[in-house]
PDB file of C-alpha atoms in Angstrom:
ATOM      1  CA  UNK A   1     123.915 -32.172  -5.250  1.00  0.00           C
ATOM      2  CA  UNK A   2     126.095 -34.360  -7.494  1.00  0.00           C
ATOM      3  CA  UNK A   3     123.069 -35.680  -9.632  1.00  0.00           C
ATOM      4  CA  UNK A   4     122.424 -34.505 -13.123  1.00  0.00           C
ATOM      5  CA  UNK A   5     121.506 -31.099 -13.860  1.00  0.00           C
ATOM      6  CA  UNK A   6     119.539 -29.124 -16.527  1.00  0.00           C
ATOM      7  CA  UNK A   7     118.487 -25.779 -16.854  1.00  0.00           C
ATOM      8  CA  UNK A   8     116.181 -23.769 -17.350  1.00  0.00           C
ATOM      9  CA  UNK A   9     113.333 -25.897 -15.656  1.00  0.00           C
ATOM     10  CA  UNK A  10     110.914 -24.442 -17.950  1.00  0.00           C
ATOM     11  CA  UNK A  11     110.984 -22.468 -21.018  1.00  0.00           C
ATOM     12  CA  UNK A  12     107.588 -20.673 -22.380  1.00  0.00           C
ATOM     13  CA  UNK A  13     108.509 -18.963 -25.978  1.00  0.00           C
ATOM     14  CA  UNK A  14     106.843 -18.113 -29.042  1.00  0.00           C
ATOM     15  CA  UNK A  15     106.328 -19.881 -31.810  1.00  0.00           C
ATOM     16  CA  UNK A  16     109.419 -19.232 -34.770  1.00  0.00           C
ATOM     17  CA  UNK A  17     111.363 -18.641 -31.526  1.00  0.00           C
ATOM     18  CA  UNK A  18     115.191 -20.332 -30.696  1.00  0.00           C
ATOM     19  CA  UNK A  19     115.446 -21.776 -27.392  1.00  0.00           C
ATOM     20  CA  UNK A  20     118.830 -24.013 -25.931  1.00  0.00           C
ATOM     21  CA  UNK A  21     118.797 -26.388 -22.956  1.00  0.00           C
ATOM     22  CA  UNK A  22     121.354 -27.217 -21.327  1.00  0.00           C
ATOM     23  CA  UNK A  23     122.768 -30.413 -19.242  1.00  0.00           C
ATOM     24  CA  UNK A  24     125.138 -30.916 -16.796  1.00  0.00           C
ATOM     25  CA  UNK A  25     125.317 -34.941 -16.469  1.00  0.00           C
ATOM     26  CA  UNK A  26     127.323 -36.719 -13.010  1.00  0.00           C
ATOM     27  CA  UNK A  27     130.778 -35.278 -13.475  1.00  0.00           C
ATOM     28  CA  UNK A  28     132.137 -39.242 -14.055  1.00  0.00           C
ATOM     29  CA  UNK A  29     129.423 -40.266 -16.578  1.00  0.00           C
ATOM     30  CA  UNK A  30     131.460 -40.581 -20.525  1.00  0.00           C
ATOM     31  CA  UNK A  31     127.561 -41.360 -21.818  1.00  0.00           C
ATOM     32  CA  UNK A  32     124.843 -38.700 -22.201  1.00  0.00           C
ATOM     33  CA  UNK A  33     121.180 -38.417 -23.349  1.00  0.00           C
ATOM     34  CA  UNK A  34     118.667 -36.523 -24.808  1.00  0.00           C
ATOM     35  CA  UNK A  35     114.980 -37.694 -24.486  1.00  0.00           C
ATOM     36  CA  UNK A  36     111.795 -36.031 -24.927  1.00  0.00           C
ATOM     37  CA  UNK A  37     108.597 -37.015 -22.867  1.00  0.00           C
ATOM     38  CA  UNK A  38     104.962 -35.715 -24.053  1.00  0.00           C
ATOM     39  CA  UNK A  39     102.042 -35.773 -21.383  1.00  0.00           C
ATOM     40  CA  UNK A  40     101.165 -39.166 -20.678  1.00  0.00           C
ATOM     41  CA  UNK A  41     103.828 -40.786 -23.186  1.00  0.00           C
ATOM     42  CA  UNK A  42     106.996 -42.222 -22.259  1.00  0.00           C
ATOM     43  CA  UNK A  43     109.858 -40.846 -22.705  1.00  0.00           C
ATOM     44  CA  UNK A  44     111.759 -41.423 -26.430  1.00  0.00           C
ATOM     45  CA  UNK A  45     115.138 -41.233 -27.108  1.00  0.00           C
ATOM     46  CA  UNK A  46     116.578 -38.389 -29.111  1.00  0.00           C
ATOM     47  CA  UNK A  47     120.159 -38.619 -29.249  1.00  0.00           C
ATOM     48  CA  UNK A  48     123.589 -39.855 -27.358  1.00  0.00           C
ATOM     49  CA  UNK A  49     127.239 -38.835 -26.405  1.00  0.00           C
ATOM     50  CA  UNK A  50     130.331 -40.670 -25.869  1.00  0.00           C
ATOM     51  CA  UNK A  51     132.332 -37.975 -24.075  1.00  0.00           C
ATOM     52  CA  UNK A  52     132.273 -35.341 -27.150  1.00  0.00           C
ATOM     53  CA  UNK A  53     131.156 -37.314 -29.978  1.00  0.00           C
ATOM     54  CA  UNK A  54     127.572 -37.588 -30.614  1.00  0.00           C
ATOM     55  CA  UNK A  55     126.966 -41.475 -31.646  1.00  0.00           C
ATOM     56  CA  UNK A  56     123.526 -41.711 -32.551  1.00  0.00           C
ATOM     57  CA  UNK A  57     120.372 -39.392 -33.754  1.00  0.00           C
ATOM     58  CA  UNK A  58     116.756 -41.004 -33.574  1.00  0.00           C
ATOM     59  CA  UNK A  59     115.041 -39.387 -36.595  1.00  0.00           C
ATOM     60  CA  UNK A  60     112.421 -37.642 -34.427  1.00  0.00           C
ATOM     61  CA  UNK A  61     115.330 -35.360 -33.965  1.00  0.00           C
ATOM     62  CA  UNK A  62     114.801 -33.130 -36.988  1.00  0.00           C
ATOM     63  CA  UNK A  63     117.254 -30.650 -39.136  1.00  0.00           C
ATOM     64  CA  UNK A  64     116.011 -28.189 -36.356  1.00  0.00           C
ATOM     65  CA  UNK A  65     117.621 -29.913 -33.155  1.00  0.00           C
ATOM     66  CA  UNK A  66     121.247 -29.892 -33.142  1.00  0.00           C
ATOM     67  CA  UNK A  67     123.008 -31.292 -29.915  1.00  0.00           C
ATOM     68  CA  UNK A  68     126.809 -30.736 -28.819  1.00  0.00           C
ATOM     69  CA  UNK A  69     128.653 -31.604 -26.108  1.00  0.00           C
ATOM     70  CA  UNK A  70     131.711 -29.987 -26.453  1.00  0.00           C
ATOM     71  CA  UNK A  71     134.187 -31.009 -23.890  1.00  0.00           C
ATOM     72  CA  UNK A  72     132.531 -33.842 -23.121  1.00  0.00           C
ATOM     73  CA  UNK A  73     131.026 -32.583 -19.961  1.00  0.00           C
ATOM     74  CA  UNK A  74     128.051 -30.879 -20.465  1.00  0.00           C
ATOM     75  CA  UNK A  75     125.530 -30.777 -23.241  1.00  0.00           C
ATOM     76  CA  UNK A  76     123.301 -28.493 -24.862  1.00  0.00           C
ATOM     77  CA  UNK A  77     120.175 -29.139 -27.035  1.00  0.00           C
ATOM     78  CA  UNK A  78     119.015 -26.258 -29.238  1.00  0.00           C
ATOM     79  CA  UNK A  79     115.588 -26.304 -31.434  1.00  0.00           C
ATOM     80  CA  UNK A  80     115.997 -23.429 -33.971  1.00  0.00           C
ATOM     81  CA  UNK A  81     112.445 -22.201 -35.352  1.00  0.00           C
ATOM     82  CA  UNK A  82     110.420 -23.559 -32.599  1.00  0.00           C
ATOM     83  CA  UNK A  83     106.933 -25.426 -33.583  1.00  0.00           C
ATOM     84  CA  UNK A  84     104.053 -25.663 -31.089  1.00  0.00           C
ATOM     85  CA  UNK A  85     104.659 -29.538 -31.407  1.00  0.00           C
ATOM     86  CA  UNK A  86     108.193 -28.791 -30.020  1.00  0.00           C
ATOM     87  CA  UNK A  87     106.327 -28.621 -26.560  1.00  0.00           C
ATOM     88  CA  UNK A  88     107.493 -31.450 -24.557  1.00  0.00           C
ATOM     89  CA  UNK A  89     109.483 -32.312 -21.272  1.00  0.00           C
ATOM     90  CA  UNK A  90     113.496 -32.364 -22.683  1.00  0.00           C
ATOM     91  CA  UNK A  91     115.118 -35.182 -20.456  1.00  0.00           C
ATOM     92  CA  UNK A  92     118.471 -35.709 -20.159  1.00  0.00           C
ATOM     93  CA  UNK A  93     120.465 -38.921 -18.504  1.00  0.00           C
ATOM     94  CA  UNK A  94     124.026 -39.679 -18.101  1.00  0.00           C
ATOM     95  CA  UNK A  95     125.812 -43.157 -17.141  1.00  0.00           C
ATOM     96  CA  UNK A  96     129.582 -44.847 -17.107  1.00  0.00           C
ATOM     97  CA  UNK A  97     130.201 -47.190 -19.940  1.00  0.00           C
ATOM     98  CA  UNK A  98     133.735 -49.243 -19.164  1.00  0.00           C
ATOM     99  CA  UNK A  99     136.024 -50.645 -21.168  1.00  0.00           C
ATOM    100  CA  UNK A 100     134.124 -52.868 -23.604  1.00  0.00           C
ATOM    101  CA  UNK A 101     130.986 -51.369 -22.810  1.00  0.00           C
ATOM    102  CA  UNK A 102     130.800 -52.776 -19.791  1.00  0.00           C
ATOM    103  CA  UNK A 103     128.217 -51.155 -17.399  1.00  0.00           C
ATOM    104  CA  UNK A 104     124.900 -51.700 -14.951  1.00  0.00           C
ATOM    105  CA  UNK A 105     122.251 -50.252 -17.615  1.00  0.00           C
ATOM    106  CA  UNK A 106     121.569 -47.816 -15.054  1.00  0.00           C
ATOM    107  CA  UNK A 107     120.394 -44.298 -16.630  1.00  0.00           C
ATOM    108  CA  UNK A 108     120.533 -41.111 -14.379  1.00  0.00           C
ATOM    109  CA  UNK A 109     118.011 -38.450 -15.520  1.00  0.00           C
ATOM    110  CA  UNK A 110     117.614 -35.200 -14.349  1.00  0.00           C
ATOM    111  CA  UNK A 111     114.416 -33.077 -13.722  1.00  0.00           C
ATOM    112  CA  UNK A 112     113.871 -32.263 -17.122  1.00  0.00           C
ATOM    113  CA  UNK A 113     113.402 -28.611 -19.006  1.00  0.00           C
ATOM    114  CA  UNK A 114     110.036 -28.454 -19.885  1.00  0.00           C
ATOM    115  CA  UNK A 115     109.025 -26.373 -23.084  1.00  0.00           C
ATOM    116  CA  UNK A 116     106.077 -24.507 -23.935  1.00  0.00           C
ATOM    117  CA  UNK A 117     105.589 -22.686 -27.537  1.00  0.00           C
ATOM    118  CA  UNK A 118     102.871 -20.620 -27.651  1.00  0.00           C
TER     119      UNK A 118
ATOM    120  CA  UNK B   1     110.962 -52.754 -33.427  1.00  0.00           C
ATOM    121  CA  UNK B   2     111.054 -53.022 -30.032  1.00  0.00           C
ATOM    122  CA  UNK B   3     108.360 -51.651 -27.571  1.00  0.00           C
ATOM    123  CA  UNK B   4     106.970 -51.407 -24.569  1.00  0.00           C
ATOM    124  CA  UNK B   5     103.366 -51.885 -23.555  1.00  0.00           C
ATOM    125  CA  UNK B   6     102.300 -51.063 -20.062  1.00  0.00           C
ATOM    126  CA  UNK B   7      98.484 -51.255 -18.341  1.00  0.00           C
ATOM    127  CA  UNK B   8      97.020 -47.662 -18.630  1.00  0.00           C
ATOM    128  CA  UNK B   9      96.313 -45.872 -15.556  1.00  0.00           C
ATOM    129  CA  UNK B  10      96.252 -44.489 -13.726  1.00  0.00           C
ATOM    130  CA  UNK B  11      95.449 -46.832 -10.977  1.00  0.00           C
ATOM    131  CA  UNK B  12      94.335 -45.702  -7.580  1.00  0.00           C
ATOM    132  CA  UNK B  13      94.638 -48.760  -4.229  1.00  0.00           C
ATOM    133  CA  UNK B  14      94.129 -48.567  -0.676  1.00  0.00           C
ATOM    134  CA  UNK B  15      97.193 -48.141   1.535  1.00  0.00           C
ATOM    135  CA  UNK B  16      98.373 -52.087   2.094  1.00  0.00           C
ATOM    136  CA  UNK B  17      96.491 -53.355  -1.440  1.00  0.00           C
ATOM    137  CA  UNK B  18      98.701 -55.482  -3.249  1.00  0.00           C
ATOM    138  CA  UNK B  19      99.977 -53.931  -6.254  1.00  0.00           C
ATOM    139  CA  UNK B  20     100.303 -55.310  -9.911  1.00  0.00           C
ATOM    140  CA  UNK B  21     101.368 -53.089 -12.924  1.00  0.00           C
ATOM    141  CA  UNK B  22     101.005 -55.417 -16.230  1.00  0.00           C
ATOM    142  CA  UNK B  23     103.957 -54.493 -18.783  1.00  0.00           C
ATOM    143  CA  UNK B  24     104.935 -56.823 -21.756  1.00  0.00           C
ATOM    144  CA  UNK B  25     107.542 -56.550 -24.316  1.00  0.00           C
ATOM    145  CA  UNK B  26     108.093 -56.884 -28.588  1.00  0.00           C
ATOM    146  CA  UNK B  27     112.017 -56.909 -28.962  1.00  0.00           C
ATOM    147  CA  UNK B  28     114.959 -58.372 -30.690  1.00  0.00           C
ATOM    148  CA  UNK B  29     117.813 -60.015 -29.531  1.00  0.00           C
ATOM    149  CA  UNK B  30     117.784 -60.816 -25.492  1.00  0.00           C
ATOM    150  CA  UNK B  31     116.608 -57.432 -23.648  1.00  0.00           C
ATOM    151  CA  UNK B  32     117.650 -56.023 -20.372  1.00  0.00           C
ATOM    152  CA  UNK B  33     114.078 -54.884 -18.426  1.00  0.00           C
ATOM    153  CA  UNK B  34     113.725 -51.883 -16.455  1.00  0.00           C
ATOM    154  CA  UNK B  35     111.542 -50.422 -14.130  1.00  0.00           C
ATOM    155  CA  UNK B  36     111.651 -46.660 -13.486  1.00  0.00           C
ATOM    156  CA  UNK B  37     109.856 -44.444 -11.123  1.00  0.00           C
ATOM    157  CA  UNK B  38     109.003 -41.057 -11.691  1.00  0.00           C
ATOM    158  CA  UNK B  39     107.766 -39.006  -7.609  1.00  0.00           C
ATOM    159  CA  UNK B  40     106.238 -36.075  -8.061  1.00  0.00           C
ATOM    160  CA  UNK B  41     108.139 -33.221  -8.436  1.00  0.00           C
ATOM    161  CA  UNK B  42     111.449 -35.349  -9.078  1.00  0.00           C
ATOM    162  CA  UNK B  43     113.445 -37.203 -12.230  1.00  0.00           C
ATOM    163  CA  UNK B  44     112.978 -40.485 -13.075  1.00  0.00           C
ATOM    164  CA  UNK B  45     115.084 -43.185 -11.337  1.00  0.00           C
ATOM    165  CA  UNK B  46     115.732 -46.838 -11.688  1.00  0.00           C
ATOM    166  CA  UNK B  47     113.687 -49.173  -9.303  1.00  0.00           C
ATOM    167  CA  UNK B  48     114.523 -52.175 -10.204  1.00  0.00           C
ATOM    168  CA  UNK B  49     116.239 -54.689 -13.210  1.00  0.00           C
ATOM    169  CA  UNK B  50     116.509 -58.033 -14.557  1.00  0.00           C
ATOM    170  CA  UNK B  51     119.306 -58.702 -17.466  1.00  0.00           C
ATOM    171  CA  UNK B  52     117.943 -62.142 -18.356  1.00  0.00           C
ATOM    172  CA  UNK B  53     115.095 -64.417 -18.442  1.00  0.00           C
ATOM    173  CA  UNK B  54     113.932 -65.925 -15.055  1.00  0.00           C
ATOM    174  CA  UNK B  55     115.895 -62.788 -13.392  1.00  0.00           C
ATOM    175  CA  UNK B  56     113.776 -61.659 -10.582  1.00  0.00           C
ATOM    176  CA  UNK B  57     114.446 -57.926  -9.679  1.00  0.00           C
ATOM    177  CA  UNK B  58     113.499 -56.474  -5.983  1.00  0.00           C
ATOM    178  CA  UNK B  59     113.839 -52.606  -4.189  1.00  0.00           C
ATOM    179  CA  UNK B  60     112.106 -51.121  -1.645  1.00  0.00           C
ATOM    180  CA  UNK B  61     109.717 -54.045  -1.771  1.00  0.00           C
ATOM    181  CA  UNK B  62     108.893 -53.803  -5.198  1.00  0.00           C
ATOM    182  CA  UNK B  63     109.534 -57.175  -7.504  1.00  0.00           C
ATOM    183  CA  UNK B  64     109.199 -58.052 -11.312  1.00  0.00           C
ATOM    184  CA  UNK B  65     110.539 -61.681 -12.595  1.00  0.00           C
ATOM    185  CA  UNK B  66     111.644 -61.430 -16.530  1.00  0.00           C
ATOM    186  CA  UNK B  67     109.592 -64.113 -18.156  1.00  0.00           C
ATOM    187  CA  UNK B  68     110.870 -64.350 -21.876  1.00  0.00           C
ATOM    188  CA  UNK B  69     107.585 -67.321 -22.487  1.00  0.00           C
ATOM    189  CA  UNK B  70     105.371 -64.277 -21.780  1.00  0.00           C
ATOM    190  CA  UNK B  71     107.571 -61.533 -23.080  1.00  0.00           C
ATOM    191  CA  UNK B  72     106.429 -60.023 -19.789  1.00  0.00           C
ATOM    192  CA  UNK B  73     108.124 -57.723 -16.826  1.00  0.00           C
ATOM    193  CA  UNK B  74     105.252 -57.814 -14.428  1.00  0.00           C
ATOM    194  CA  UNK B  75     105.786 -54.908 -11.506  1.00  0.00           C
ATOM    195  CA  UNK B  76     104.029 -56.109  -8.112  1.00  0.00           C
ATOM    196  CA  UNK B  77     104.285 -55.144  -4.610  1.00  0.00           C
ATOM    197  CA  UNK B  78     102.604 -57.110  -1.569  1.00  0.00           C
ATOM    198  CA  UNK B  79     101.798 -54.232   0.348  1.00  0.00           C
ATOM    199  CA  UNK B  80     101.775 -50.186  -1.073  1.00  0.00           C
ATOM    200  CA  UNK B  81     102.300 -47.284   1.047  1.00  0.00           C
ATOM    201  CA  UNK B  82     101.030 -43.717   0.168  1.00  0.00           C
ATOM    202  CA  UNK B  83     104.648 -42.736  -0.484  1.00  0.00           C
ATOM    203  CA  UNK B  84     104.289 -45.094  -3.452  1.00  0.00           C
ATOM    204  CA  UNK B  85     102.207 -42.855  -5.111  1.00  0.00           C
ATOM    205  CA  UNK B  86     104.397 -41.924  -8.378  1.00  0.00           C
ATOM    206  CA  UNK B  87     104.144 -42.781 -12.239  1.00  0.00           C
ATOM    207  CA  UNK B  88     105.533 -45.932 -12.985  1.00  0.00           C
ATOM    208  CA  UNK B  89     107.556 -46.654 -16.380  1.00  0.00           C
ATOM    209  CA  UNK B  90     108.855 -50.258 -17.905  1.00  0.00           C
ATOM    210  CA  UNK B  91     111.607 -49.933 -20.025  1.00  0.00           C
ATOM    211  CA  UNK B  92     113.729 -52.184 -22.511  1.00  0.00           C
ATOM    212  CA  UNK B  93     117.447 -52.079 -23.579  1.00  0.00           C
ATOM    213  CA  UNK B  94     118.717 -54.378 -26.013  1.00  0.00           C
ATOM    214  CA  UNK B  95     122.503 -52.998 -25.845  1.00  0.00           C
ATOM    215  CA  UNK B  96     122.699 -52.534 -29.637  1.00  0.00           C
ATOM    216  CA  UNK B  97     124.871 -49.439 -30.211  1.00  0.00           C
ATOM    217  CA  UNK B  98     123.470 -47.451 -27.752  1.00  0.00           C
ATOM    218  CA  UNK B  99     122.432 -48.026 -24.378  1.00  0.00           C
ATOM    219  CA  UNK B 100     119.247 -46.694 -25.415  1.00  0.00           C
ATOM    220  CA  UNK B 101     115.546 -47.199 -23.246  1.00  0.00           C
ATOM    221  CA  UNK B 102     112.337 -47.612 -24.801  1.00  0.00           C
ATOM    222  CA  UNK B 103     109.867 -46.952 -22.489  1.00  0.00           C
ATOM    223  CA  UNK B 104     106.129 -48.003 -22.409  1.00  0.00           C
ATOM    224  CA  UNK B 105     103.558 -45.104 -21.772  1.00  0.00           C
ATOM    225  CA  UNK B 106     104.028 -45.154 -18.034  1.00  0.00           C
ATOM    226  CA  UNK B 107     101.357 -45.346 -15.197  1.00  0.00           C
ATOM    227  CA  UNK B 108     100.225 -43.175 -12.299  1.00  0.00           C
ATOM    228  CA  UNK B 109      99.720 -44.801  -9.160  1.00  0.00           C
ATOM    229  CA  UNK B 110      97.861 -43.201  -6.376  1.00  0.00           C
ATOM    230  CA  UNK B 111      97.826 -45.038  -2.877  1.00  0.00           C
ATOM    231  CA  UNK B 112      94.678 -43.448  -1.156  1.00  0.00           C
ATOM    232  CA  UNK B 113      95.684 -43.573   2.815  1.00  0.00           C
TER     233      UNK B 113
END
């Protein structure tokens, strides 16, 4: 499967707890993205890549999120000090941006990781 | 800011109803409009575009015209099948910085066979 990947599916931890996703975008794709989807909400966008540099932060991403993407490949997202309102589905989507920022609009997403803090 | 409002759901048809999921749009600028579609079980995935006003986008028999008059992105289909039966989400990007998505609220279609 050559789609985009993210691991673990779900995550059930305790409140005060660490807890690190991790994505695996379509091995081509330079852009990637974090979103976070609450039940029967929309997903909304949390952060983005170009290859290794992270461009943009949406300020629901607090002090306790930090994203990386190191080698521009994959990605992880960590939330340090996890909060019951951390509970959420963690999306992540890749695409190819050209030269000029040429490209369809098309996002890929993967499954999601879905959190629980108890 | 920019925004997406979609009709709230869920929605339940008959197999062959004709389909119509409302979704208008607040933005700046001149936005691209999405539609995504979420089956159970799977990731989201585009179903269909329109870059600019008058655009009409079409898959898997699925259309929405971009009317800027009406700020509107209007998904309809002429005839649903049960394997239509997913949660449908309209989406804006207005290419500033980011190729960033704001999605409305989504809504969950069931087609009863």
């Amino acid at each position: 499967d050559t789609g985009v990947s993210q691991n673990p599916r779900h995550k059930i931890t305790k409140r005060g707890q660490n807890v690190t996703f991790r994505c695996d975008p379509i091995s081509e794709h330079n852009r990637l993205y974090w979103y976070r989807q609450t039940l029967g909400q929309g997903p909304e966008f949390l952060t983005y890549f170009q290859n290794e540099a992270q461009l943009e932060k949406s300020r629901l991403l607090s002090d306790r999120f930090s994203a990386e993407r190191p080698k521009g490949s994959f990605s992880t997202l960590e939330i340090q000090r996890t909060e019951q309102g951390d509970s959420a589905m963690y999306l992540c989507a890749s695409s190819l941006v050209g030269a000029g920022g040429s490209n369809t609009g098309e996002l890929f997403f993967g499954e999601g990781s879905r959190l629980t803090v108890l | 800011g920019n925004s997406v409002t979609q009709m709230e759901g869920p929605v339940t048809l008959s197999e062959e109803a004709f389909l119509t999921i409302n979704c208008t749009y607040t933005a700046t600028g001149y936005p691209s409009l999405f539609w995504y579609v979420q089956y159970p079980g799977e990731g989201l995935q585009l179903l269909l575009k329109a870059t600019k006003a008058d655009d009409k986008g079409s898959n898997k028999g699925f259309e929405a015209t971009y009317r800027k008059e009406t700020t509107s992105f209007h998904l309809e289909k002429g005839s649903v099948q049960v394997s239509d039966s997913a949660v449908y989400f309209c989406a804006l990007s207005t290419y500033q910085g980011a190729q960033k998505l704001v999605f409305g609220q989504g809504t969950r279609l069931t087609i009863n066979p």
